[in-house]
PDB file of C-alpha atoms and ligand atoms in Angstrom:
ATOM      1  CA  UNK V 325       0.000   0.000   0.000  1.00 82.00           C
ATOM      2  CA  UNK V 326       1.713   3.604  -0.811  1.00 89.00           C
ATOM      3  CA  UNK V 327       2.016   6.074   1.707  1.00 95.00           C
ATOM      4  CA  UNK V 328      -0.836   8.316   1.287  1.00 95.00           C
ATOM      5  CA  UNK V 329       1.984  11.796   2.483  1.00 97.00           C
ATOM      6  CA  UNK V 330       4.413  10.681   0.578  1.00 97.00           C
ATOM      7  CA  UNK V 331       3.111   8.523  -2.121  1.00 95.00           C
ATOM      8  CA  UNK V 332       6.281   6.067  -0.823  1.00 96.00           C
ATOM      9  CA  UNK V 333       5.628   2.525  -2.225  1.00 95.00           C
ATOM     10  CA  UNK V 334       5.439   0.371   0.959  1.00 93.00           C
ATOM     11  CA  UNK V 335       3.937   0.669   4.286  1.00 94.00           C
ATOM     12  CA  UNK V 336       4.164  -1.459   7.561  1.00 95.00           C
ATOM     13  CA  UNK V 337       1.012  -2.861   9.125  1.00 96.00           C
ATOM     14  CA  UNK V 338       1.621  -1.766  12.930  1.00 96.00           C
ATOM     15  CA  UNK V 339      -2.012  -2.583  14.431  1.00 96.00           C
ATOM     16  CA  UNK V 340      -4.880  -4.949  12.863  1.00 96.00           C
ATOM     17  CA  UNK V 341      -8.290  -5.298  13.915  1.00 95.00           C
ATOM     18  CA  UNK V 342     -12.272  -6.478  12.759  1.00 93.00           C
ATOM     19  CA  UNK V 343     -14.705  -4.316  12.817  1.00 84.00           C
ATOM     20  CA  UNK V 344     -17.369  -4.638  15.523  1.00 79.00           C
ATOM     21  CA  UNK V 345     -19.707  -6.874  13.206  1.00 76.00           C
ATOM     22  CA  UNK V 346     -16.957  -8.701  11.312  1.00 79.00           C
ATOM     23  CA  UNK V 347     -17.462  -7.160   7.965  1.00 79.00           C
ATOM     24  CA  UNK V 348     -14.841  -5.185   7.808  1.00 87.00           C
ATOM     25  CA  UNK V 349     -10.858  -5.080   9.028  1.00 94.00           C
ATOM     26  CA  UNK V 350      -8.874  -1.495   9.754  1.00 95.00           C
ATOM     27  CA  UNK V 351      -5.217  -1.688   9.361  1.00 96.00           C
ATOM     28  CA  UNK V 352      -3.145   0.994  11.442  1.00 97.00           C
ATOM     29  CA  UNK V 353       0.079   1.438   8.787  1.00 97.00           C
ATOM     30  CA  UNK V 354       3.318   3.089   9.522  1.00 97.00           C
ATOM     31  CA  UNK V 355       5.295   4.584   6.669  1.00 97.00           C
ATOM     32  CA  UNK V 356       9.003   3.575   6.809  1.00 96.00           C
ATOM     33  CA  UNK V 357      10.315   6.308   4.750  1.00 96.00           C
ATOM     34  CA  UNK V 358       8.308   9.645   6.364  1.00 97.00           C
ATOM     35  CA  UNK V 359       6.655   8.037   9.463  1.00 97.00           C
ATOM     36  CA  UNK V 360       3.111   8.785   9.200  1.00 97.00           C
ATOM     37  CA  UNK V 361       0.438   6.084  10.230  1.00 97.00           C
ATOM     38  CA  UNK V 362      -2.449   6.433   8.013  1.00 97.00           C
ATOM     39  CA  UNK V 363      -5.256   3.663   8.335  1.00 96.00           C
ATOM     40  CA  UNK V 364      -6.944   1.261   5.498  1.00 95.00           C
ATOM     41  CA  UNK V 365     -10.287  -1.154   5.849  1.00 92.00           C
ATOM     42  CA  UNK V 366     -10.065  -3.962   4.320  1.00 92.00           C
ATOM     43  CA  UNK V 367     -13.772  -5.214   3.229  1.00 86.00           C
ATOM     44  CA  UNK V 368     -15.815  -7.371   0.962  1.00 84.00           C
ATOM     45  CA  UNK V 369     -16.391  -5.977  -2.695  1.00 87.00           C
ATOM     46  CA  UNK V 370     -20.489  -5.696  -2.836  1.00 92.00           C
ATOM     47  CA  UNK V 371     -21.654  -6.502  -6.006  1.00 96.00           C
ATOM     48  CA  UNK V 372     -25.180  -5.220  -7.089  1.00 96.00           C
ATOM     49  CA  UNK V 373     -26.727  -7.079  -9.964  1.00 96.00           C
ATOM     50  CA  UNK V 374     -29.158  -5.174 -11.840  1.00 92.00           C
ATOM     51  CA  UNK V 375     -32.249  -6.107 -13.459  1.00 90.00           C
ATOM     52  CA  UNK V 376     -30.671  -6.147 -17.169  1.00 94.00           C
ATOM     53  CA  UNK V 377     -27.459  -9.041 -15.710  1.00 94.00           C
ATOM     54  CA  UNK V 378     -25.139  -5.901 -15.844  1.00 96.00           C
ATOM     55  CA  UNK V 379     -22.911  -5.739 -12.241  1.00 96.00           C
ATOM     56  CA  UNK V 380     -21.478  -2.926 -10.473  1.00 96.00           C
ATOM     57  CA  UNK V 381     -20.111  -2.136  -7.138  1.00 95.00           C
ATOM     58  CA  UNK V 382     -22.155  -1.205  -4.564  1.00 95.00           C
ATOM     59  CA  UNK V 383     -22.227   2.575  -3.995  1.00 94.00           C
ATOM     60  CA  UNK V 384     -23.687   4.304  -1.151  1.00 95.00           C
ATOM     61  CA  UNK V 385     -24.041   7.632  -2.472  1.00 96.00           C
ATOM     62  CA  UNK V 386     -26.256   6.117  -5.148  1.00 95.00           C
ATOM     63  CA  UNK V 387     -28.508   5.197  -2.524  1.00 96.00           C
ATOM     64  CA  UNK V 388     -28.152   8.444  -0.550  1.00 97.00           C
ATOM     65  CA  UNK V 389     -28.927  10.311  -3.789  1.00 96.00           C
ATOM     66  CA  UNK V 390     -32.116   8.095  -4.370  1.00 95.00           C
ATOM     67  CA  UNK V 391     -33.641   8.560  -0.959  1.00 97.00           C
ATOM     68  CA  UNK V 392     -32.802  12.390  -1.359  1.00 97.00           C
ATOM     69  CA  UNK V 393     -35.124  13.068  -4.515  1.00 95.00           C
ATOM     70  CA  UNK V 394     -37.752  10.990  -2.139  1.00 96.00           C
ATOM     71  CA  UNK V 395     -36.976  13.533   0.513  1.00 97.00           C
ATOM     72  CA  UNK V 396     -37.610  16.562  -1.555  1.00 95.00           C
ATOM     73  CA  UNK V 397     -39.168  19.254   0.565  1.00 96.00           C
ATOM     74  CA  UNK V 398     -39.372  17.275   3.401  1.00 96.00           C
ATOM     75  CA  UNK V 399     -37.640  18.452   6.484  1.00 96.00           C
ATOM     76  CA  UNK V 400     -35.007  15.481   6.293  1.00 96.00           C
ATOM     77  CA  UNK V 401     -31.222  16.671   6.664  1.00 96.00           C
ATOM     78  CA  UNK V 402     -28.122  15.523   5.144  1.00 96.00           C
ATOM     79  CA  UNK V 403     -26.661  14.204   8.340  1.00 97.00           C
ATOM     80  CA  UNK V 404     -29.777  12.316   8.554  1.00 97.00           C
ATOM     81  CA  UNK V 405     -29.487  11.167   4.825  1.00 97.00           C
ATOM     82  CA  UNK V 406     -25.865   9.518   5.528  1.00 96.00           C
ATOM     83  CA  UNK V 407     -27.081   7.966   8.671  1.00 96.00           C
ATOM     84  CA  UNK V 408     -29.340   6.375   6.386  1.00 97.00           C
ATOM     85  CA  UNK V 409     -27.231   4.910   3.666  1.00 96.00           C
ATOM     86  CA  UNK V 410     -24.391   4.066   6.387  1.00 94.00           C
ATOM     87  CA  UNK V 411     -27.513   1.699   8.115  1.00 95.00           C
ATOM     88  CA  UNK V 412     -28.151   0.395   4.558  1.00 96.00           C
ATOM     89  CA  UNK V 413     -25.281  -0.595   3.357  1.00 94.00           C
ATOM     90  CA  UNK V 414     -24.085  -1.864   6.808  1.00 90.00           C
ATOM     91  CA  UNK V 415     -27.655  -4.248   6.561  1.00 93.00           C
ATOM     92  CA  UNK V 416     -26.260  -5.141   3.363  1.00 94.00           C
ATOM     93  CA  UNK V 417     -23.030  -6.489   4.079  1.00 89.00           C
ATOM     94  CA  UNK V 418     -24.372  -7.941   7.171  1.00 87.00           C
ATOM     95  CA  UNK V 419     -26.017 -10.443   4.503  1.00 89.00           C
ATOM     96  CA  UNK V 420     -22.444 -11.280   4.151  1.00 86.00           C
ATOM     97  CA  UNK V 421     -23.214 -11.866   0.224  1.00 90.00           C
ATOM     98  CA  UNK V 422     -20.992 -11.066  -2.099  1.00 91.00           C
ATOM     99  CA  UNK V 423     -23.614 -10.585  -4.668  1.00 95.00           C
ATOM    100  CA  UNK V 424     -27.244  -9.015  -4.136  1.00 95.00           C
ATOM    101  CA  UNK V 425     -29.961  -8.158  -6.879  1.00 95.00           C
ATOM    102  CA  UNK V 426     -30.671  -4.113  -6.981  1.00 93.00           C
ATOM    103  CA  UNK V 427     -33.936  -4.786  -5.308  1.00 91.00           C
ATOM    104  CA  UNK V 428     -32.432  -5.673  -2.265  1.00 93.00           C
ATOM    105  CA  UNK V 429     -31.305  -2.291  -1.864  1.00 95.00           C
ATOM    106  CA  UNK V 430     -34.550  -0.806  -2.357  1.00 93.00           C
ATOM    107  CA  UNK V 431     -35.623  -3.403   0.495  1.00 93.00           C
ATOM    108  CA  UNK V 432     -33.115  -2.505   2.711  1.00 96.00           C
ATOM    109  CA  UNK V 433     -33.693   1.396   2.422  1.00 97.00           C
ATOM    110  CA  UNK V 434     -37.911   0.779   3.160  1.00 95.00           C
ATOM    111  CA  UNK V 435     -37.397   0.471   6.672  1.00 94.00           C
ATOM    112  CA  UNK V 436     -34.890   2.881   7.679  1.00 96.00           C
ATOM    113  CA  UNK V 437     -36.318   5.831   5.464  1.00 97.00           C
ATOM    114  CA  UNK V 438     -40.195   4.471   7.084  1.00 94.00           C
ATOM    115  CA  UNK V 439     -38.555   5.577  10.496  1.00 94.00           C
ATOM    116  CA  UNK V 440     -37.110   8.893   9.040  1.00 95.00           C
ATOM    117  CA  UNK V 441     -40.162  10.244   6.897  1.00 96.00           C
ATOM    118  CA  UNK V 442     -43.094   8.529   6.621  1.00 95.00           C
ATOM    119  CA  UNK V 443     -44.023  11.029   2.871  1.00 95.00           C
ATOM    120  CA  UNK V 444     -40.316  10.224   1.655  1.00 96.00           C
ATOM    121  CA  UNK V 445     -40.919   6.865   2.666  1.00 96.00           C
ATOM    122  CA  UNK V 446     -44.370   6.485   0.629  1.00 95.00           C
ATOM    123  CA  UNK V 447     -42.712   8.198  -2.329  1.00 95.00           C
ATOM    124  CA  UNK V 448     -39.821   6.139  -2.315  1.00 95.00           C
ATOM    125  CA  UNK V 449     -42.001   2.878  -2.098  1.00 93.00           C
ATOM    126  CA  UNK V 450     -43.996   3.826  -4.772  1.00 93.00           C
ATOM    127  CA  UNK V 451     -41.645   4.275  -7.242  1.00 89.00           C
ATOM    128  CA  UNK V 452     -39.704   0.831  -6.058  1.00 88.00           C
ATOM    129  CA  UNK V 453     -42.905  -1.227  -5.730  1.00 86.00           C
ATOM    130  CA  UNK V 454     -44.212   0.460  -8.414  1.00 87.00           C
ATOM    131  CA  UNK V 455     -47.577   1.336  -7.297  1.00 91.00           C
ATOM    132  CA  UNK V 456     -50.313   2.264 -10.010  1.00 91.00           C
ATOM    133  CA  UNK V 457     -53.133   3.624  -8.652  1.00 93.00           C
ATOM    134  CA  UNK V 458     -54.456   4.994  -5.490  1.00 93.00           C
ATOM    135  CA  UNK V 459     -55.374   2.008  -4.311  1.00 94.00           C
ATOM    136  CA  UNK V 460     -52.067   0.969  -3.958  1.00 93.00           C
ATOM    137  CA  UNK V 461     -50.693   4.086  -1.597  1.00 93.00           C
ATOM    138  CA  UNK V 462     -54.074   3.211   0.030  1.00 94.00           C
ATOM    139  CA  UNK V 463     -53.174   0.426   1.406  1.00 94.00           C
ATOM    140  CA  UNK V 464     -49.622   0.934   1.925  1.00 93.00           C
ATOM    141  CA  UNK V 465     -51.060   3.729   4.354  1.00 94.00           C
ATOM    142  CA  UNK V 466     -53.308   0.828   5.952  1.00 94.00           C
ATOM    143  CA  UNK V 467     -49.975  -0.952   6.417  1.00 91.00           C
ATOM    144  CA  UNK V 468     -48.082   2.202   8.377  1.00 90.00           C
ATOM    145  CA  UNK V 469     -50.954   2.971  10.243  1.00 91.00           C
ATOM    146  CA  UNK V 470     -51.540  -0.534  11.499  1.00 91.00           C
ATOM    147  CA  UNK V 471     -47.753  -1.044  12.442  1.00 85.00           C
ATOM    148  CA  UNK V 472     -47.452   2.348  13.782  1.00 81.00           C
ATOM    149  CA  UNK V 473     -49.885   1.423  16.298  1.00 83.00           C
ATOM    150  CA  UNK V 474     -48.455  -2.095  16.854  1.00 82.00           C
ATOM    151  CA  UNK V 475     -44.752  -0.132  17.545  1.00 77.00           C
ATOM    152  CA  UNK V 476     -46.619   2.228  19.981  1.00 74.00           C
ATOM    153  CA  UNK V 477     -49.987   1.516  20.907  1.00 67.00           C
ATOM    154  CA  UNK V 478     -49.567   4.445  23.812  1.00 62.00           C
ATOM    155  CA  UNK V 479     -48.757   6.571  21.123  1.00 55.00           C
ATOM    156  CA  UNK V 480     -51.750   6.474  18.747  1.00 49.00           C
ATOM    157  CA  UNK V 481     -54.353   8.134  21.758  1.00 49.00           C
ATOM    158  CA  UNK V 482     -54.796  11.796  20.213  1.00 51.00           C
ATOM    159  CA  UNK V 483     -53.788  14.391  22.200  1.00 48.00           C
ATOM    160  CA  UNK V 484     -53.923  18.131  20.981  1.00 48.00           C
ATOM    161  CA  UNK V 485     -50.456  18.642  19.995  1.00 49.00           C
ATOM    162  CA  UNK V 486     -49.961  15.878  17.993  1.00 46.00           C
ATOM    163  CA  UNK V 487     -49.882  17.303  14.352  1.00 48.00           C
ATOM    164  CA  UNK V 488     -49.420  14.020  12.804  1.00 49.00           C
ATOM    165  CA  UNK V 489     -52.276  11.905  13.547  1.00 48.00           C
ATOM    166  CA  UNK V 490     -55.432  13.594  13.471  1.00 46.00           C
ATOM    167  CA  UNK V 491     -57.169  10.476  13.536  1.00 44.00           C
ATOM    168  CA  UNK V 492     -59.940   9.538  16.723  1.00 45.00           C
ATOM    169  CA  UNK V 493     -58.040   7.174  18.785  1.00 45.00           C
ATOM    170  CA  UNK V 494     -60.644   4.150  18.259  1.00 44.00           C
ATOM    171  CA  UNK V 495     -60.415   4.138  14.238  1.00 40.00           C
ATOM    172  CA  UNK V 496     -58.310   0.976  13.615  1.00 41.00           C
ATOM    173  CA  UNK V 497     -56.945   0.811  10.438  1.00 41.00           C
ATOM    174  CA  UNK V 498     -59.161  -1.291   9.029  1.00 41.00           C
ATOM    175  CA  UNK V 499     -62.174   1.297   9.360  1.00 41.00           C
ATOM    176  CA  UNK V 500     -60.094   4.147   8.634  1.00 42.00           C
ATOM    177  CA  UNK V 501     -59.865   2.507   4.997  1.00 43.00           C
ATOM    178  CA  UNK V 502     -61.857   3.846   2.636  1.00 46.00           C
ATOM    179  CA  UNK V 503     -64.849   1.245   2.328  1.00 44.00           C
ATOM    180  CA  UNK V 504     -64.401  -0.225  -1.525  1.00 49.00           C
ATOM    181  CA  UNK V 505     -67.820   1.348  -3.860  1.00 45.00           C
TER     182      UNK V 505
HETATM  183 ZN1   ZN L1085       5.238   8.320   3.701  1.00 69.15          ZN
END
């Protein structure tokens, strides 16, 4: 590995050591020739395979930038954004695949971007689940509501400064649904 400072062609590996969750092993370097330590992570290649066959490396500011058109206008910030691709592509490796079809990334960014922004989220799942009519962001609402209430059935009772859920504390999801013609 070359010195990073002084682009010297060798280094010394003076400290080695996995990451928490095994994916992933730092290497604390010492440079012989101007004696800076500089560290390197050694990890798995991810390999996405797309739809069409083609593979490319996993990238996580591809994801990041996906989930950001999602979060357009919503108040979402960029810290919050690359909190949100780190927990995706750490899910990912924790697969320990070396190769995973695209939608699997899609999959992995539902739940994570559900917990950040429940619009972004319904945006973002109805582009990757490719909803077609109302119908379909219907009852993906059904599905929020119902597990929002599972997560935190204290949490659903209305109380006057909740802004989010306007709706009476006894209308289970399944009579909040609009009731087919
Ligand atoms: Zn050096």
């Amino acid at each position: 590995m070359h010195c990073p400072f002084c682009r010297h062609l060798d280094s010394r590996v003076i400290d080695s050591r996995s990451s928490e969750d095994g994916t992933a092993i730092r290497r604390r370097r010492l440079c012989p020739e101007c004696n800076q330590r500089f560290t390197t992570v050694e990890t798995t290649m991810l390999m996405i395979v797309k739809r069409s066959g083609v593979t490319e490396q996993f990238c996580r500011e591809k994801v990041i930038a996906g989930v950001r058109r999602a979060c357009q206008g919503r108040p979402v910030s960029e810290d919050a954004l690359a909190q949100l691709g780190q927990k995706v592509e750490h899910a990912l490796r924790a697969l320990g695949r070396a190769h995973l079809p695209a939608h699997e990334v899609g999959l992995a960014v539902l739940g994570p971007l559900r917990d950040l922004d429940e619009v972004a989220y319904l945006r973002f799942a109805s582009v990757y689940r490719g909803f077609e009519s109302l119908g379909d962001f219907e009852a993906e609402i059904r599905r929020l509501r119902a597990e929002r209430k599972l997560a935190s059935p204290e949490d659903s009772a209305p109380e006057d400064s909740a802004p989010e859920d306007s709706a009476p504390e006894n209308s289970a999801a399944e009579k909040w649904a609009p009731v087919p013609a």
